[in-house]
Each structure stands twice: as C-alpha cells, then as structure tokens.
Tab-separated table of C-alpha atoms and ligand atoms in Angstrom:
chain	number	residue	atom	x	y	z
A	1	MET	CA	0.382	-0.252	0.411
A	2	GLN	CA	1.592	3.540	-0.660
A	3	GLN	CA	2.124	5.972	2.220
A	4	SER	CA	1.256	9.541	2.027
A	5	ARG	CA	4.423	11.220	2.812
A	6	GLU	CA	3.549	14.781	1.980
A	7	PRO	CA	2.192	17.410	4.521
A	8	LYS	CA	-1.307	18.571	3.270
A	9	PRO	CA	-2.809	21.870	3.683
A	10	GLY	CA	-5.547	22.213	4.479
A	11	ASN	CA	-9.191	24.814	7.025
A	12	ALA	CA	-8.908	24.554	10.367
A	13	ALA	CA	-11.029	26.136	12.511
A	14	VAL	CA	-8.768	27.099	15.578
A	15	ALA	CA	-9.090	27.682	19.331
A	16	TRP	CA	-6.370	30.051	20.225
A	17	GLU	CA	-7.921	31.170	23.697
A	18	ALA	CA	-10.536	30.525	25.983
A	19	GLY	CA	-13.197	31.284	25.378
A	20	LYS	CA	-13.072	32.926	21.953
A	21	PRO	CA	-14.637	32.323	18.750
A	22	LEU	CA	-12.731	29.514	16.622
A	23	VAL	CA	-10.537	30.787	13.929
A	24	ILE	CA	-9.982	29.757	10.842
A	25	GLU	CA	-6.379	29.173	8.958
A	26	THR	CA	-5.023	27.650	6.595
A	27	VAL	CA	-3.448	24.520	8.568
A	28	GLU	CA	-0.203	22.193	7.297
A	29	VAL	CA	-1.303	18.775	8.237
A	30	ALA	CA	1.472	16.102	8.225
A	31	PRO	CA	1.930	12.693	6.994
A	32	PRO	CA	0.637	10.058	9.049
A	33	GLN	CA	2.864	8.437	11.373
A	34	LYS	CA	2.789	4.439	12.067
A	35	MET	CA	-0.046	3.084	12.999
A	36	GLU	CA	-1.866	6.296	11.815
A	37	VAL	CA	-4.174	7.207	9.605
A	38	ARG	CA	-4.501	11.345	7.440
A	39	LEU	CA	-8.404	11.039	7.026
A	40	LYS	CA	-10.471	13.892	5.337
A	41	ILE	CA	-13.460	14.984	7.612
A	42	LEU	CA	-16.515	16.028	5.274
A	43	TYR	CA	-18.884	16.620	8.117
A	44	THR	CA	-18.415	17.138	11.799
A	45	SER	CA	-21.184	18.077	14.759
A	46	LEU	CA	-20.855	20.119	17.629
A	47	CYS	CA	-20.978	18.433	21.351
A	48	HIS	CA	-21.134	19.654	25.106
A	49	THR	CA	-17.451	18.266	25.458
A	50	ASP	CA	-15.910	20.687	22.760
A	51	VAL	CA	-17.667	23.954	24.479
A	52	PHE	CA	-16.841	22.591	28.042
A	53	PHE	CA	-12.807	21.989	26.444
A	54	TRP	CA	-13.184	26.174	24.268
A	55	GLU	CA	-13.954	27.169	27.876
A	56	ALA	CA	-11.506	25.535	29.884
A	57	LYS	CA	-13.746	27.457	32.684
A	58	GLY	CA	-13.603	23.694	34.427
A	59	GLN	CA	-11.057	22.128	32.646
A	60	ASN	CA	-6.792	22.243	31.748
A	61	PRO	CA	-6.204	25.055	29.150
A	62	LEU	CA	-4.612	24.177	26.555
A	63	PHE	CA	-3.876	25.997	23.820
A	64	PRO	CA	-3.852	27.068	20.715
A	65	ARG	CA	-5.969	23.559	20.338
A	66	ILE	CA	-8.265	21.827	17.374
A	67	LEU	CA	-11.254	20.955	19.155
A	68	GLY	CA	-14.175	18.739	17.348
A	69	HIS	CA	-14.473	15.361	17.884
A	70	GLU	CA	-18.263	13.973	16.381
A	71	ALA	CA	-17.645	13.553	12.906
A	72	GLY	CA	-17.751	11.897	8.945
A	73	GLY	CA	-14.456	11.260	6.709
A	74	ILE	CA	-12.326	9.458	4.178
A	75	VAL	CA	-9.173	8.586	4.902
A	76	GLU	CA	-6.779	9.816	2.339
A	77	SER	CA	-4.346	8.277	3.281
A	78	ILE	CA	-2.324	5.488	5.518
A	79	GLY	CA	0.916	5.711	7.865
A	80	GLU	CA	3.261	2.398	7.912
A	81	GLY	CA	1.160	-1.044	9.588
A	82	VAL	CA	-1.896	0.649	8.375
A	83	THR	CA	-4.390	-2.740	7.099
A	84	ASP	CA	-7.456	-2.501	8.853
A	85	VAL	CA	-8.786	0.646	6.627
A	86	GLU	CA	-7.015	2.403	3.278
A	87	PRO	CA	-7.696	4.915	0.835
A	88	GLY	CA	-10.773	6.123	0.357
A	89	ASP	CA	-12.903	4.217	2.893
A	90	HIS	CA	-16.253	6.098	5.381
A	91	VAL	CA	-15.624	5.861	8.617
A	92	LEU	CA	-16.274	8.035	12.411
A	93	PRO	CA	-13.706	8.360	14.054
A	94	VAL	CA	-13.744	8.329	17.814
A	95	PHE	CA	-12.521	9.933	21.181
A	96	THR	CA	-11.918	7.058	22.889
A	97	GLY	CA	-10.024	4.144	20.520
A	98	GLU	CA	-9.546	0.800	20.113
A	99	CYS	CA	-6.569	-1.169	20.025
A	100	LYS	CA	-7.785	-4.630	20.608
A	101	GLU	CA	-4.956	-5.988	22.393
A	102	CYS	CA	-5.261	-4.913	25.177
A	103	VAL	CA	-7.092	-6.152	28.839
A	104	HIS	CA	-9.650	-3.718	28.351
A	105	CYS	CA	-10.279	-4.966	24.771
A	106	LYS	CA	-9.924	-8.246	24.880
A	107	SER	CA	-12.641	-7.851	28.318
A	108	GLU	CA	-16.296	-8.168	27.759
A	109	GLU	CA	-16.993	-5.697	30.318
A	110	SER	CA	-14.912	-3.249	29.390
A	111	ASN	CA	-14.420	-0.012	27.061
A	112	MET	CA	-11.104	1.490	28.065
A	113	CYS	CA	-9.054	0.363	26.369
A	114	ASN	CA	-4.539	1.608	28.126
A	115	LEU	CA	-3.660	2.427	25.066
A	116	LEU	CA	-6.173	4.435	23.335
A	117	ARG	CA	-8.710	5.818	25.981
A	118	ILE	CA	-10.010	8.761	26.228
A	119	ASN	CA	-6.559	11.531	27.801
A	120	THR	CA	-8.506	15.399	27.916
A	121	ASP	CA	-5.121	16.322	28.338
A	122	ARG	CA	-2.925	15.357	26.602
A	123	GLY	CA	-2.597	17.486	23.023
A	124	VAL	CA	0.104	14.897	20.988
A	125	MET	CA	0.310	12.005	18.981
A	126	ILE	CA	1.166	9.264	21.087
A	127	HIS	CA	3.666	7.637	18.559
A	128	ASP	CA	6.309	10.180	18.386
A	129	GLU	CA	3.491	13.111	21.141
A	130	LYS	CA	4.668	15.695	18.304
A	131	SER	CA	1.477	16.928	16.699
A	132	ARG	CA	0.277	16.494	12.929
A	133	PHE	CA	-0.773	20.231	12.997
A	134	SER	CA	1.203	23.813	12.792
A	135	ILE	CA	1.527	26.903	10.458
A	136	ASN	CA	4.967	28.664	10.182
A	137	GLY	CA	6.047	26.204	11.347
A	138	LYS	CA	4.347	27.159	15.083
A	139	PRO	CA	2.512	23.238	16.066
A	140	ILE	CA	-1.151	23.509	17.532
A	141	PHE	CA	-2.774	20.681	19.856
A	142	HIS	CA	-4.380	17.955	19.597
A	143	PHE	CA	-7.455	17.645	21.221
A	144	VAL	CA	-8.827	13.456	22.583
A	145	GLY	CA	-6.737	12.408	19.531
A	146	THR	CA	-9.199	13.661	16.372
A	147	SER	CA	-9.161	17.354	15.548
A	148	THR	CA	-12.283	17.280	13.948
A	149	PHE	CA	-12.718	20.826	13.047
A	150	SER	CA	-10.197	20.361	10.805
A	151	GLU	CA	-10.772	19.699	6.332
A	152	TYR	CA	-7.706	16.634	6.853
A	153	THR	CA	-7.204	15.317	10.424
A	154	VAL	CA	-5.287	12.285	11.579
A	155	VAL	CA	-5.609	9.709	14.221
A	156	HIS	CA	-4.943	6.535	15.128
A	157	VAL	CA	-5.968	3.733	13.102
A	158	GLY	CA	-7.624	2.272	16.554
A	159	CYS	CA	-9.681	5.572	17.084
A	160	VAL	CA	-12.076	5.314	13.654
A	161	ALA	CA	-14.411	3.011	13.247
A	162	LYS	CA	-14.827	1.376	9.452
A	163	ILE	CA	-18.593	2.134	8.215
A	164	ASN	CA	-20.891	0.841	5.948
A	165	PRO	CA	-20.161	3.411	2.755
A	166	LEU	CA	-23.792	4.163	1.873
A	167	ALA	CA	-24.732	5.303	4.911
A	168	PRO	CA	-25.192	9.198	4.876
A	169	LEU	CA	-21.813	10.798	6.505
A	170	ASP	CA	-24.059	13.999	6.865
A	171	LYS	CA	-25.997	11.783	9.653
A	172	VAL	CA	-24.505	9.509	11.119
A	173	CYS	CA	-21.542	10.975	12.333
A	174	VAL	CA	-24.040	11.979	15.354
A	175	LEU	CA	-23.469	8.374	15.986
A	176	SER	CA	-18.965	9.122	16.216
A	177	CYS	CA	-20.279	10.085	19.967
A	178	GLY	CA	-23.698	12.075	21.635
A	179	ILE	CA	-26.724	9.429	20.305
A	180	SER	CA	-23.654	6.442	20.859
A	181	THR	CA	-23.403	7.694	24.264
A	182	GLY	CA	-26.477	8.233	25.228
A	183	LEU	CA	-27.462	5.248	24.099
A	184	GLY	CA	-25.668	2.312	25.748
A	185	ALA	CA	-25.187	4.175	28.991
A	186	THR	CA	-29.276	2.984	28.641
A	187	LEU	CA	-29.134	-0.205	26.682
A	188	ASN	CA	-25.526	-1.541	28.355
A	189	VAL	CA	-25.417	0.672	31.422
A	190	ALA	CA	-28.696	1.286	32.970
A	191	LYS	CA	-30.622	-2.053	31.361
A	192	PRO	CA	-33.747	-0.836	32.551
A	193	PRO	CA	-36.085	-3.836	32.709
A	194	LYS	CA	-39.362	-3.706	30.512
A	195	GLY	CA	-42.089	-1.863	31.940
A	196	SER	CA	-39.258	0.746	34.803
A	197	THR	CA	-39.272	4.218	35.808
A	198	VAL	CA	-36.074	5.969	33.943
A	199	ALA	CA	-35.094	9.624	35.117
A	200	VAL	CA	-32.728	11.798	32.658
A	201	PHE	CA	-31.021	14.217	33.901
A	202	GLY	CA	-30.052	17.113	31.641
A	203	LEU	CA	-32.274	16.928	27.858
A	204	GLY	CA	-29.226	17.194	25.217
A	205	ALA	CA	-28.201	15.569	22.815
A	206	VAL	CA	-27.495	12.795	24.780
A	207	GLY	CA	-29.932	13.018	27.296
A	208	LEU	CA	-32.031	12.450	24.247
A	209	ALA	CA	-30.440	9.489	22.622
A	210	ALA	CA	-30.957	7.699	26.748
A	211	ALA	CA	-34.411	8.752	27.027
A	212	GLU	CA	-34.407	7.116	22.966
A	213	GLY	CA	-32.908	3.617	24.642
A	214	ALA	CA	-35.065	4.221	27.749
A	215	ARG	CA	-38.072	4.079	24.907
A	216	ILE	CA	-36.482	0.915	23.310
A	217	ALA	CA	-36.279	-1.278	26.651
A	218	GLY	CA	-39.800	-1.081	27.282
A	219	ALA	CA	-39.253	1.950	30.057
A	220	SER	CA	-42.595	2.687	30.633
A	221	ARG	CA	-42.767	5.708	32.307
A	222	ILE	CA	-39.584	8.855	31.360
A	223	ILE	CA	-38.812	11.899	33.889
A	224	GLY	CA	-36.325	14.166	32.314
A	225	VAL	CA	-34.965	17.008	33.796
A	226	ASP	CA	-33.797	19.608	32.669
A	227	LEU	CA	-33.159	24.134	34.002
A	228	ASN	CA	-34.319	24.728	30.528
A	229	SER	CA	-37.864	24.417	30.146
A	230	ASN	CA	-38.394	24.915	26.341
A	231	ARG	CA	-36.776	21.558	25.755
A	232	PHE	CA	-39.579	19.832	27.094
A	233	GLU	CA	-41.601	20.205	23.917
A	234	LEU	CA	-38.237	18.330	21.731
A	235	ALA	CA	-37.787	15.919	24.303
A	236	LYS	CA	-41.555	14.224	23.905
A	237	LYS	CA	-40.057	13.181	20.074
A	238	PHE	CA	-37.407	10.423	22.267
A	239	GLY	CA	-40.419	8.844	23.774
A	240	VAL	CA	-40.131	11.226	27.912
A	241	THR	CA	-43.203	11.426	28.875
A	242	GLU	CA	-43.150	14.069	32.096
A	243	PHE	CA	-40.696	16.781	33.277
A	244	VAL	CA	-39.710	17.697	36.212
A	245	ASN	CA	-37.759	21.289	36.228
A	246	PRO	CA	-35.044	21.958	39.534
A	247	LYS	CA	-35.838	25.406	39.447
A	248	GLU	CA	-39.811	25.201	40.138
A	249	HIS	CA	-38.993	22.828	43.563
A	250	ASN	CA	-38.752	24.598	46.092
A	251	LYS	CA	-36.725	21.106	46.817
A	252	PRO	CA	-34.034	18.492	46.284
A	253	VAL	CA	-35.168	17.193	42.519
A	254	GLN	CA	-34.364	14.145	43.770
A	255	GLU	CA	-37.057	14.307	47.107
A	256	VAL	CA	-39.146	14.931	43.877
A	257	ILE	CA	-38.778	12.134	41.702
A	258	ALA	CA	-39.038	9.999	44.785
A	259	GLU	CA	-42.730	11.427	45.031
A	260	MET	CA	-43.442	11.074	42.448
A	261	THR	CA	-42.555	7.298	41.623
A	262	ASP	CA	-43.443	5.777	45.263
A	263	GLY	CA	-39.841	5.318	46.787
A	264	GLY	CA	-37.832	6.081	43.327
A	265	VAL	CA	-37.008	5.333	39.897
A	266	ASP	CA	-35.563	2.094	38.909
A	267	ARG	CA	-33.441	4.243	36.662
A	268	SER	CA	-31.493	7.592	36.172
A	269	ILE	CA	-28.716	8.591	33.449
A	270	GLU	CA	-27.431	11.410	34.163
A	271	CYS	CA	-26.298	14.469	30.790
A	272	THR	CA	-25.488	17.089	31.966
A	273	GLY	CA	-21.772	17.131	33.502
A	274	HIS	CA	-22.217	18.751	36.488
A	275	ILE	CA	-22.114	17.860	40.160
A	276	ASP	CA	-24.851	18.495	41.442
A	277	ALA	CA	-27.414	16.846	39.084
A	278	MET	CA	-24.963	13.600	38.795
A	279	ILE	CA	-25.564	13.112	43.581
A	280	SER	CA	-29.385	13.920	42.400
A	281	ALA	CA	-29.077	11.660	40.112
A	282	PHE	CA	-27.859	9.080	41.843
A	283	GLU	CA	-30.593	9.827	45.811
A	284	CYS	CA	-33.187	9.692	43.035
A	285	VAL	CA	-32.976	5.606	42.497
A	286	HIS	CA	-34.810	3.387	43.886
A	287	ASP	CA	-33.590	1.646	47.441
A	288	GLY	CA	-32.633	-2.110	46.725
A	289	TRP	CA	-32.863	-2.206	43.395
A	290	GLY	CA	-32.327	1.287	41.790
A	291	VAL	CA	-28.989	1.827	39.021
A	292	ALA	CA	-27.088	5.292	38.356
A	293	VAL	CA	-25.152	5.900	35.863
A	294	LEU	CA	-23.219	8.969	35.397
A	295	VAL	CA	-22.574	10.186	31.592
A	296	GLY	CA	-21.654	14.099	31.321
A	297	VAL	CA	-17.908	14.690	31.975
A	298	PRO	CA	-16.806	17.084	34.880
A	299	THR	CA	-14.916	19.712	35.947
A	300	LYS	CA	-11.310	18.917	37.079
A	301	ASP	CA	-11.777	19.750	40.446
A	302	ALA	CA	-15.467	17.743	41.312
A	303	VAL	CA	-15.731	16.206	44.337
A	304	PHE	CA	-19.070	13.669	44.772
A	305	LYS	CA	-20.606	13.273	47.312
A	306	THR	CA	-23.765	11.584	49.051
A	307	HIS	CA	-23.403	9.154	52.424
A	308	PRO	CA	-22.535	5.795	52.227
A	309	ILE	CA	-26.240	4.530	53.212
A	310	ASN	CA	-27.384	5.201	49.789
A	311	LEU	CA	-26.063	2.831	49.122
A	312	LEU	CA	-25.548	0.298	51.740
A	313	ASN	CA	-29.270	0.720	51.220
A	314	GLU	CA	-27.656	-1.239	47.833
A	315	ARG	CA	-28.569	1.293	44.946
A	316	THR	CA	-25.654	0.957	42.938
A	317	LEU	CA	-23.734	4.168	41.064
A	318	LYS	CA	-22.080	3.435	37.535
A	319	GLY	CA	-20.597	5.626	34.729
A	320	THR	CA	-19.623	5.238	31.731
A	321	PHE	CA	-17.492	6.969	28.884
A	322	PHE	CA	-19.611	6.339	24.507
A	323	GLY	CA	-21.837	4.303	26.355
A	324	ASN	CA	-19.633	1.081	26.574
A	325	TYR	CA	-19.676	0.907	23.144
A	326	LYS	CA	-15.762	-0.620	21.731
A	327	PRO	CA	-15.778	2.066	18.218
A	328	ARG	CA	-14.540	-0.152	16.139
A	329	SER	CA	-16.066	-3.674	17.430
A	330	ASP	CA	-19.435	-1.714	17.776
A	331	LEU	CA	-20.228	1.586	15.616
A	332	PRO	CA	-20.119	-0.116	12.417
A	333	SER	CA	-23.316	-1.902	13.214
A	334	ILE	CA	-24.610	0.786	14.917
A	335	VAL	CA	-24.339	2.316	11.382
A	336	GLU	CA	-26.188	-0.431	10.314
A	337	LYS	CA	-29.163	0.031	12.380
A	338	TYR	CA	-30.045	3.694	11.490
A	339	MET	CA	-29.475	2.016	7.768
A	340	ASN	CA	-32.570	-0.263	8.772
A	341	LYS	CA	-35.004	2.306	9.862
A	342	GLU	CA	-34.877	0.303	13.828
A	343	LEU	CA	-32.378	3.884	15.051
A	344	GLU	CA	-33.408	7.331	12.936
A	345	LEU	CA	-31.064	10.794	13.971
A	346	GLU	CA	-32.565	13.443	11.758
A	347	LYS	CA	-34.804	14.265	14.465
A	348	PHE	CA	-31.693	14.973	16.719
A	349	ILE	CA	-29.888	17.415	14.023
A	350	THR	CA	-31.580	20.916	14.727
A	351	HIS	CA	-28.897	22.769	12.559
A	352	GLU	CA	-27.136	23.372	9.656
A	353	VAL	CA	-24.262	25.815	9.373
A	354	PRO	CA	-20.948	25.767	6.568
A	355	PHE	CA	-17.404	25.460	8.252
A	356	THR	CA	-17.059	29.753	8.044
A	357	GLU	CA	-20.299	29.839	10.117
A	358	ILE	CA	-18.909	27.541	13.274
A	359	ASN	CA	-18.752	29.879	15.990
A	360	LYS	CA	-22.679	30.151	14.601
A	361	ALA	CA	-23.213	26.103	15.972
A	362	PHE	CA	-21.203	26.974	19.233
A	363	ASP	CA	-24.416	30.422	20.024
A	364	TYR	CA	-26.984	27.572	20.174
A	365	MET	CA	-25.500	25.274	21.901
A	366	LEU	CA	-24.206	27.854	24.570
A	367	LYS	CA	-28.173	28.865	24.083
A	368	GLY	CA	-30.076	25.417	24.476
A	369	ASP	CA	-30.837	25.697	21.092
A	370	GLY	CA	-31.563	23.179	18.949
A	371	LEU	CA	-30.035	20.001	19.422
A	372	ARG	CA	-27.404	18.411	16.962
A	373	CYS	CA	-25.811	21.108	14.604
A	374	ILE	CA	-23.736	20.188	11.453
A	375	ILE	CA	-21.607	21.652	10.280
A	376	ARG	CA	-19.965	21.021	6.701
A	377	MET	CA	-16.351	21.208	5.326
A	378	ASP	CA	-16.958	22.131	1.625
A	379	GLY	CA	-19.249	25.058	3.679
B	401	NAD	P1	-26.604	19.382	25.782
B	401	NAD	O1	-25.140	20.586	26.935
B	401	NAD	O2	-26.767	19.089	24.631
B	401	NAD	O3	-27.032	18.941	26.668
B	401	NAD	C1	-27.011	19.767	28.569
B	401	NAD	C2	-27.853	19.991	28.765
B	401	NAD	O4	-28.329	19.920	30.873
B	401	NAD	C3	-28.862	21.014	28.348
B	401	NAD	O5	-30.172	20.937	28.320
B	401	NAD	C4	-28.893	21.897	30.269
B	401	NAD	O6	-30.066	22.691	30.244
B	401	NAD	C5	-28.928	20.707	30.963
B	401	NAD	N1	-28.691	20.886	32.592
B	401	NAD	C6	-26.517	21.596	33.099
B	401	NAD	N2	-27.215	21.396	34.016
B	401	NAD	C7	-28.533	20.883	34.288
B	401	NAD	C8	-28.886	20.238	36.595
B	401	NAD	N3	-27.620	20.686	37.297
B	401	NAD	N4	-30.064	20.104	35.893
B	401	NAD	C9	-30.666	19.207	34.511
B	401	NAD	N5	-30.203	19.638	34.212
B	401	NAD	C10	-28.893	20.180	33.160
B	401	NAD	O7	-25.045	18.267	25.702
B	401	NAD	P2	-25.101	17.120	25.313
B	401	NAD	O8	-24.066	17.380	24.022
B	401	NAD	O9	-26.334	16.509	25.169
B	401	NAD	O10	-23.888	16.289	26.812
B	401	NAD	C11	-23.654	16.072	27.905
B	401	NAD	C12	-22.919	15.740	28.661
B	401	NAD	O11	-22.762	14.267	28.371
B	401	NAD	C13	-22.132	16.799	28.296
B	401	NAD	O12	-21.329	16.669	30.160
B	401	NAD	C14	-20.048	15.903	27.339
B	401	NAD	O13	-19.590	16.314	27.679
B	401	NAD	C15	-21.378	14.998	28.471
B	401	NAD	N6	-20.891	13.107	27.244
B	401	NAD	C16	-19.923	12.402	27.816
B	401	NAD	C17	-19.755	11.401	27.358
B	401	NAD	C18	-19.087	10.468	27.666
B	401	NAD	O14	-18.021	9.447	26.688
B	401	NAD	N7	-19.186	9.984	28.621
B	401	NAD	C19	-20.274	12.229	25.807
B	401	NAD	C20	-20.322	12.933	24.648
B	401	NAD	C21	-20.863	14.022	25.354
B	402	ZN	ZN1	-18.915	14.472	22.647
C-alpha cells in the first residue's frame, strides 16, 4: 500500500484562546505516521465536551488547539503498519479508541482501552508525542485524538470505525459521540427492565439519546429533568413522558422524583456534566435495586459526595464513556441500525451551518437552542 509522505494544507478552525471565537486558518497537516491515518473530514458536529474544553473554565487549558470529535470522513492516506483501512474508506473517528490487544479490549465488559482511552490533557500523537498540525512551523495541539474541526486530521487507526460506505455521513456523524453515548448508557449500562421508570438528567442530544434507549428498552415512564423548560416539547419526540425543572421546586429534585415514583426511579442517567445533577441522579433511584449512570463530563475539581447509607441501601452508581461501546467493533452495527430504520437520527439534527460559520454552532449550544448542529466542511 502506498503511503503518503506529503504534508497537506487545509482549513481548520483554531481555538487560539479559551472562550474566544474559533478562527479559520490554513493549517499544514503532516502525513500519518506509524499506525496513523489521515482523514478528510466531510461533516462534523458540536458536542458539549468541545464547548467545555473551549471554555476551559473547569478544565485544564491547552491552546492553540483544534477541537472537534463528532464527525464523519474518508481515509485520505495511511501510515506504516495500517492494514485495517485504506484510502477511500468511510469512517467515523472516535475520541476513545480500541487497540484490540490490551486487557480492556479483550474484556467483554470494558471499552477503556489502555492505549487509546480518552485523554483530554494530551494534545499530541502517542507515537512521537508531536502534533501533526502546524501554522508556519508553530504546532497546534490536538483534542481527544480526533480534532475534527479541520478539513484534514490525523488520528490513530484504533480511533476510527470503518462503516458502510452507503451510510450518509451528514447523518451518521452524530453516532461518533453523542448519540451512541446516550443510547449505550441506557442499553448497555443502566439496562432498564421492561416496564421500569427511568429518569434522564439533561435533555441535550446525549440525554435524549439515553431517553430513546429507555423507550427502546420498554420503559413505562421516562422522566426528563432539565433547567431549561424549552427542552420538554422537543423531549416528547424521544419518549420523555414527564418533565421536571429543578428550578420550579423548593426541595431537592431527588425528593420531587421520589414522591412522583413512590420511592424513586428504577434507573437514572445523568447527561449534564454538573456535579449537583450527578448527585441528584444517584439519590433519586429506588433503594434495593436502583441503578444510576453518570455520563456528563465533570469539571476537574468536582467531588461526588453522598452519604454511604445511600449505597448500603442497595443503590448502584456507575459511569461510562461512549456508552460502553467498543468503537471499532460496535459502531459499524449501530450505523446498520440507522440504515435498517431501527434508529432515527434526523430528529437529533436541528441545525446545519457551513464550516466558515462554525462559531454559530457554539452560540446555539450555549443558548440551549436545539440539539446537534451539523457543520459542513465544504462550506
Ligand atoms: P447539551 O448542552 O446539549 O445538553 C445538556 C443539557 O443539560 C442542557 O439541556 C442543559 O440545560 C441541561 N443541564 C445543565 N445543568 C443541569 C442541571 N444541573 N440539572 C438538569 N439539567 C441540566 O450537552 P450534550 O452534548 O448533550 O452533552 C451532555 C453531557 O454529556 C456533557 O457533559 C458532555 O460533556 C457529556 N458527554 C459525555 C460523553 C461520555 O462518553 N461520557 C460523551 C459525550 C458527551
Ligand atoms: Zn462528545
């Protein structure tokens, strides 16, 4: 297989400073090294995790950086040792990888690959600890091994899932993070039995995908919790049957939910990233059998505090990245579910902007307007 040795110039949206609008720049993208692939990104979308690390309020700042991790693209060239994909393959890059060799990849329970698990503080490639992006020789940092806000990006081959080339990348790109995460958090981790009651904290795309999972599992009641009451109308399309806004009550939301459900919900899934919601999501599950799953990415100094009796009373607390899916092994079949019309993605896509207007996608998310905004790289 011929390997590309040429750097490739392309447009990228660079975050120069925390919280400042991204700037479209011409970036030189170095050729892929050992076990790496260079991708041409066609569509990317914005997930709240990008916004958290761009704001860098509760996270370690690392700038200048190319953010972005929810995307779809085509393999442009491959580096030494790559045999699983070839130029022209359609792929979804994923922020957490699968080396297929470590104890986690060999375990049926884990997707926390030793080599390629999410690392939000690393801004370089694993192979040589260097960046593949530069502007006039000045390196620009990577983000979670994907950096998809760029026409071309270099990723480890273990962080790409090869998918059906007939799948529309402008739709299935949302499976590369948010929708798979929420769906898997419910179906693979919370595992609500048929007829159970489920609470979902945070009704963004991740939370509504968790609600969709609860609907698929046959939950009888799905209680959506959000500080933004505008979310409820939208949430009904995803099977949410009741809505609670914590701001409208003068007692903790876990008590409100306990009263609504005669002691607590059977399962809860937290998709906000806020520590108070994480604690409420745990404390609102029924004693004896309730299971709570944390999905939101917390600030770096967050501390989870609850009385141990809440655990002794037989409640279970879990957490997950990427809904416990193994990206390379499991993502192609989730794409097939969309192709077979068993999974609807269109209802998660509420906005679309050309790449030159990427900052609008940030505005929509900061305002809580809509769910996913697709960013077209050719625009
Ligand atoms: P989003 O901004 O679209 O949605 C979050 C929702 O939570 C908003 O509607 C907001 O109003 C609501 N909210 C915020 N604080 C709240 C609180 N205290 N109580 C109730 N509701 C509250 O974000 P998203 O893209 O859906 O992502 C949701 C979370 O999931 C983020 O923290 C993101 O970083 C995280 N995430 C985790 C993984 C993973 O693998 N674990 C993957 C993707 C995203
Ligand atoms: Zn994400």
